[in-house]
Amino acid sequence: MDATTSGTPTLQYHSIPDQPATAIVATPLQTFQRQQRHCYGNSSPGEFPLSASHPHIVLHVLTACNLDPEDFARLEATCSFFRQPADFYPDLSLSLSELAALDMCKKRAIFKPMASEQQQELKQLCGGSWKLVLRYLRAGEACCRREKSQAIAGPGHSIAVTSKGVVYSFGSNSSGQLGHGTTEWEWRPQPIRALQGIQIIQAAAGVGRTMLISDSGQVYTFGKDSFGDAEFVAPGANSITTPQLVESLNGIFVVQAAIGNFFTAALSREGRVYTFCWGSDTKLGHHTDPNDQEPRPLLGALEHIPVVQIAAGYCYLLCLACESTGMSVYSVGCGLGGKLGHGSRTDEKQPRLIEQFRLLNLQPMVVAAGAWHAAVVGQDGRVCTWGWGRYGCLGHGNEECELVPKVVEALSNVKAVHVATGDYTTFVVTDNGDVYSFGCGDSASLGHNPGNDGQGNGHANVLTPEIVTSLKRANERVVQISLTNSVYWNAHTFALTESGKLFAFGAGDKGQLGTQLGEDQTERGEPERVDIDLS
């Protein structure tokens, strides 16, 4: 019977605003009385009639629909059936929404191998709810492209990972950073044959060094045989030319690695951050020798908060954390240029919360650490940048430093989903696949056609975001951008499309674009397809 004709007030459902993470663990609502009942039969309002005979069907539907954790919380908040104990295995005290969240967690490659005790520890670390664990796992998948194709534009060399975990490398190889067993450069993508049978889910590239993460959480590295070297190293010195397991990380299931200047960081599946080297002045939260080869846990504020993504820049580290109150960003290391985001240029020896995001009412979803500046994409699609604004890399129309995150107003009409930063360069990908870039135009790595500045100068700096029109001609939706993130090296850029096609532009003098350029050519301003299929 229609509620309007019966005299029962009609419920008006408006758009539900984003809730803080604490709302995901729903609390019982105050009950209310209706004057008449029309569709509940003998059940009371707030109950779910199907629960009497087929609750397993409801559980199957909840799991199969791939709902968000917030959706489960809303179900609990609006219907008592979804927040009452379901009396189902493996935990009779869990509600159907909690059981559905647990089932969805168990489908995750990172969660599946965990022992029951480890799963329970992760649950407590995330706030005591499987919905919060699911949010943690999905956040990591979204920002790190785990188990998806990816391309890494390293300093002078490149790494590409297919969706099946096969790894290709090409470019400079003076330290064996291509992993082919030699120190000879490669102008075209070549598979790393030593990794045959090993599925790689994530990669990181630094100066003369490469790190790869397998689906079993093991870390392989090759190139410079040190985690803490500076930018320069003699060719062939202390080099490993084929992938080798990092023995010191045995016992730690790693899901991401980040290579900065003078240090390397690793993230475990439980959300703990470990760092190598650069600890003589406790700049990374621990007291160690600069050449320490043992991973040390990042101490301080993040000891009991799970991290979903790490990003390394010049002597500093950013951590995207999954707190019970929502997503947040912590920074540690060198504060030169204001790149730590705390309103000053001082160093931080232990991770410190960047409080500006709460003032902006922005939930960080993706974080990027450039050499001297940083960027974040929020859940609502806003982009924030901060740090040293040289060449316009912050996108605010000037070259001023920003000591705290500031919204890029020129992007207010688009919804961003991905951001990448390099040495004074920034790229933003929107939800419809458009790409914007701004900052330093050296090496033609911004992707703007020569002549866009009206003077025929393809190397012009760009102070505010400009759409990379040259990528639109590919008729492909871009899902990832990677660009060289290291000082003293000419930059190149990769654009990866949804179908697995890879386009490259910028510096190519060492073969890092996947092709051999002409005799007098050192760079390419137009994106061109790399001869490799990453789908």
PDB file of N, CA and C in Angstrom, residues 293-330:
ATOM      1  N   GLN A 293      72.241  -2.001   7.062  1.00  0.00           N
ATOM      2  CA  GLN A 293      71.516  -2.800   6.089  1.00  0.00           C
ATOM      3  C   GLN A 293      70.268  -3.459   6.675  1.00  0.00           C
ATOM      4  N   GLU A 294      70.008  -3.252   7.960  1.00  0.00           N
ATOM      5  CA  GLU A 294      68.857  -3.874   8.596  1.00  0.00           C
ATOM      6  C   GLU A 294      67.648  -2.935   8.566  1.00  0.00           C
ATOM      7  N   PRO A 295      66.482  -3.452   8.229  1.00  0.00           N
ATOM      8  CA  PRO A 295      65.286  -2.600   8.258  1.00  0.00           C
ATOM      9  C   PRO A 295      64.905  -2.273   9.694  1.00  0.00           C
ATOM     10  N   ARG A 296      64.601  -1.022   9.934  1.00  0.00           N
ATOM     11  CA  ARG A 296      64.199  -0.582  11.274  1.00  0.00           C
ATOM     12  C   ARG A 296      62.782  -0.029  11.217  1.00  0.00           C
ATOM     13  N   PRO A 297      61.927  -0.411  12.160  1.00  0.00           N
ATOM     14  CA  PRO A 297      60.558   0.120  12.146  1.00  0.00           C
ATOM     15  C   PRO A 297      60.541   1.615  12.413  1.00  0.00           C
ATOM     16  N   LEU A 298      59.658   2.299  11.720  1.00  0.00           N
ATOM     17  CA  LEU A 298      59.498   3.737  11.905  1.00  0.00           C
ATOM     18  C   LEU A 298      58.782   3.974  13.227  1.00  0.00           C
ATOM     19  N   LEU A 299      59.445   4.647  14.134  1.00  0.00           N
ATOM     20  CA  LEU A 299      58.910   4.818  15.470  1.00  0.00           C
ATOM     21  C   LEU A 299      58.049   6.080  15.570  1.00  0.00           C
ATOM     22  N   GLY A 300      57.513   6.309  16.747  1.00  0.00           N
ATOM     23  CA  GLY A 300      56.729   7.525  16.973  1.00  0.00           C
ATOM     24  C   GLY A 300      55.249   7.317  16.747  1.00  0.00           C
ATOM     25  N   ALA A 301      54.609   8.311  16.134  1.00  0.00           N
ATOM     26  CA  ALA A 301      53.148   8.354  16.040  1.00  0.00           C
ATOM     27  C   ALA A 301      52.554   7.216  15.236  1.00  0.00           C
ATOM     28  N   LEU A 302      53.332   6.594  14.335  1.00  0.00           N
ATOM     29  CA  LEU A 302      52.781   5.564  13.458  1.00  0.00           C
ATOM     30  C   LEU A 302      53.011   4.146  13.967  1.00  0.00           C
ATOM     31  N   GLU A 303      53.480   3.998  15.172  1.00  0.00           N
ATOM     32  CA  GLU A 303      53.747   2.660  15.700  1.00  0.00           C
ATOM     33  C   GLU A 303      52.476   1.820  15.781  1.00  0.00           C
ATOM     34  N   HIS A 304      51.331   2.458  16.032  1.00  0.00           N
ATOM     35  CA  HIS A 304      50.086   1.714  16.211  1.00  0.00           C
ATOM     36  C   HIS A 304      48.994   2.186  15.257  1.00  0.00           C
ATOM     37  N   ILE A 305      49.399   2.798  14.136  1.00  0.00           N
ATOM     38  CA  ILE A 305      48.451   3.254  13.122  1.00  0.00           C
ATOM     39  C   ILE A 305      48.839   2.616  11.796  1.00  0.00           C
ATOM     40  N   PRO A 306      47.941   1.886  11.132  1.00  0.00           N
ATOM     41  CA  PRO A 306      48.296   1.225   9.865  1.00  0.00           C
ATOM     42  C   PRO A 306      48.460   2.220   8.725  1.00  0.00           C
ATOM     43  N   VAL A 307      49.490   2.020   7.927  1.00  0.00           N
ATOM     44  CA  VAL A 307      49.789   2.867   6.772  1.00  0.00           C
ATOM     45  C   VAL A 307      49.433   2.108   5.505  1.00  0.00           C
ATOM     46  N   VAL A 308      48.802   2.773   4.545  1.00  0.00           N
ATOM     47  CA  VAL A 308      48.384   2.120   3.307  1.00  0.00           C
ATOM     48  C   VAL A 308      49.283   2.462   2.127  1.00  0.00           C
ATOM     49  N   GLN A 309      50.030   3.567   2.206  1.00  0.00           N
ATOM     50  CA  GLN A 309      50.905   3.961   1.103  1.00  0.00           C
ATOM     51  C   GLN A 309      52.064   4.782   1.636  1.00  0.00           C
ATOM     52  N   ILE A 310      53.255   4.589   1.067  1.00  0.00           N
ATOM     53  CA  ILE A 310      54.416   5.412   1.388  1.00  0.00           C
ATOM     54  C   ILE A 310      54.920   6.070   0.108  1.00  0.00           C
ATOM     55  N   ALA A 311      55.509   7.262   0.241  1.00  0.00           N
ATOM     56  CA  ALA A 311      56.068   7.988  -0.893  1.00  0.00           C
ATOM     57  C   ALA A 311      57.336   8.681  -0.428  1.00  0.00           C
ATOM     58  N   ALA A 312      58.424   8.521  -1.187  1.00  0.00           N
ATOM     59  CA  ALA A 312      59.728   9.052  -0.788  1.00  0.00           C
ATOM     60  C   ALA A 312      60.180  10.141  -1.738  1.00  0.00           C
ATOM     61  N   GLY A 313      60.707  11.236  -1.173  1.00  0.00           N
ATOM     62  CA  GLY A 313      61.283  12.314  -1.944  1.00  0.00           C
ATOM     63  C   GLY A 313      62.725  12.537  -1.546  1.00  0.00           C
ATOM     64  N   TYR A 314      63.194  13.762  -1.734  1.00  0.00           N
ATOM     65  CA  TYR A 314      64.586  14.055  -1.412  1.00  0.00           C
ATOM     66  C   TYR A 314      64.737  14.183   0.110  1.00  0.00           C
ATOM     67  N   CYS A 315      65.190  13.109   0.731  1.00  0.00           N
ATOM     68  CA  CYS A 315      65.474  13.078   2.174  1.00  0.00           C
ATOM     69  C   CYS A 315      64.218  13.223   3.039  1.00  0.00           C
ATOM     70  N   TYR A 316      63.067  12.799   2.550  1.00  0.00           N
ATOM     71  CA  TYR A 316      61.867  12.817   3.392  1.00  0.00           C
ATOM     72  C   TYR A 316      60.910  11.731   2.938  1.00  0.00           C
ATOM     73  N   LEU A 317      59.962  11.391   3.829  1.00  0.00           N
ATOM     74  CA  LEU A 317      59.027  10.303   3.574  1.00  0.00           C
ATOM     75  C   LEU A 317      57.626  10.747   3.968  1.00  0.00           C
ATOM     76  N   LEU A 318      56.651  10.425   3.124  1.00  0.00           N
ATOM     77  CA  LEU A 318      55.249  10.667   3.417  1.00  0.00           C
ATOM     78  C   LEU A 318      54.548   9.328   3.618  1.00  0.00           C
ATOM     79  N   CYS A 319      53.614   9.278   4.565  1.00  0.00           N
ATOM     80  CA  CYS A 319      52.871   8.054   4.869  1.00  0.00           C
ATOM     81  C   CYS A 319      51.376   8.356   4.894  1.00  0.00           C
ATOM     82  N   LEU A 320      50.616   7.652   4.052  1.00  0.00           N
ATOM     83  CA  LEU A 320      49.159   7.763   4.057  1.00  0.00           C
ATOM     84  C   LEU A 320      48.630   6.739   5.049  1.00  0.00           C
ATOM     85  N   ALA A 321      48.031   7.219   6.139  1.00  0.00           N
ATOM     86  CA  ALA A 321      47.625   6.359   7.248  1.00  0.00           C
ATOM     87  C   ALA A 321      46.115   6.195   7.298  1.00  0.00           C
ATOM     88  N   CYS A 322      45.687   5.036   7.771  1.00  0.00           N
ATOM     89  CA  CYS A 322      44.267   4.696   7.880  1.00  0.00           C
ATOM     90  C   CYS A 322      43.885   4.687   9.357  1.00  0.00           C
ATOM     91  N   GLU A 323      43.428   5.821   9.854  1.00  0.00           N
ATOM     92  CA  GLU A 323      43.077   5.950  11.264  1.00  0.00           C
ATOM     93  C   GLU A 323      41.583   5.714  11.464  1.00  0.00           C
ATOM     94  N   SER A 324      41.197   5.473  12.706  1.00  0.00           N
ATOM     95  CA  SER A 324      39.783   5.239  12.990  1.00  0.00           C
ATOM     96  C   SER A 324      38.946   6.486  12.723  1.00  0.00           C
ATOM     97  N   THR A 325      39.574   7.656  12.742  1.00  0.00           N
ATOM     98  CA  THR A 325      38.859   8.907  12.480  1.00  0.00           C
ATOM     99  C   THR A 325      38.889   9.311  11.010  1.00  0.00           C
ATOM    100  N   GLY A 326      39.557   8.516  10.166  1.00  0.00           N
ATOM    101  CA  GLY A 326      39.647   8.834   8.748  1.00  0.00           C
ATOM    102  C   GLY A 326      41.062   8.705   8.236  1.00  0.00           C
ATOM    103  N   MET A 327      41.257   9.005   6.958  1.00  0.00           N
ATOM    104  CA  MET A 327      42.575   8.939   6.342  1.00  0.00           C
ATOM    105  C   MET A 327      43.374  10.193   6.689  1.00  0.00           C
ATOM    106  N   SER A 328      44.687  10.019   6.858  1.00  0.00           N
ATOM    107  CA  SER A 328      45.543  11.144   7.220  1.00  0.00           C
ATOM    108  C   SER A 328      46.925  10.953   6.620  1.00  0.00           C
ATOM    109  N   VAL A 329      47.742  11.995   6.657  1.00  0.00           N
ATOM    110  CA  VAL A 329      49.096  11.950   6.104  1.00  0.00           C
ATOM    111  C   VAL A 329      50.089  12.371   7.181  1.00  0.00           C
ATOM    112  N   TYR A 330      51.166  11.587   7.312  1.00  0.00           N
ATOM    113  CA  TYR A 330      52.265  11.899   8.214  1.00  0.00           C
ATOM    114  C   TYR A 330      53.531  12.110   7.386  1.00  0.00           C
TER     115      TYR A 330
END
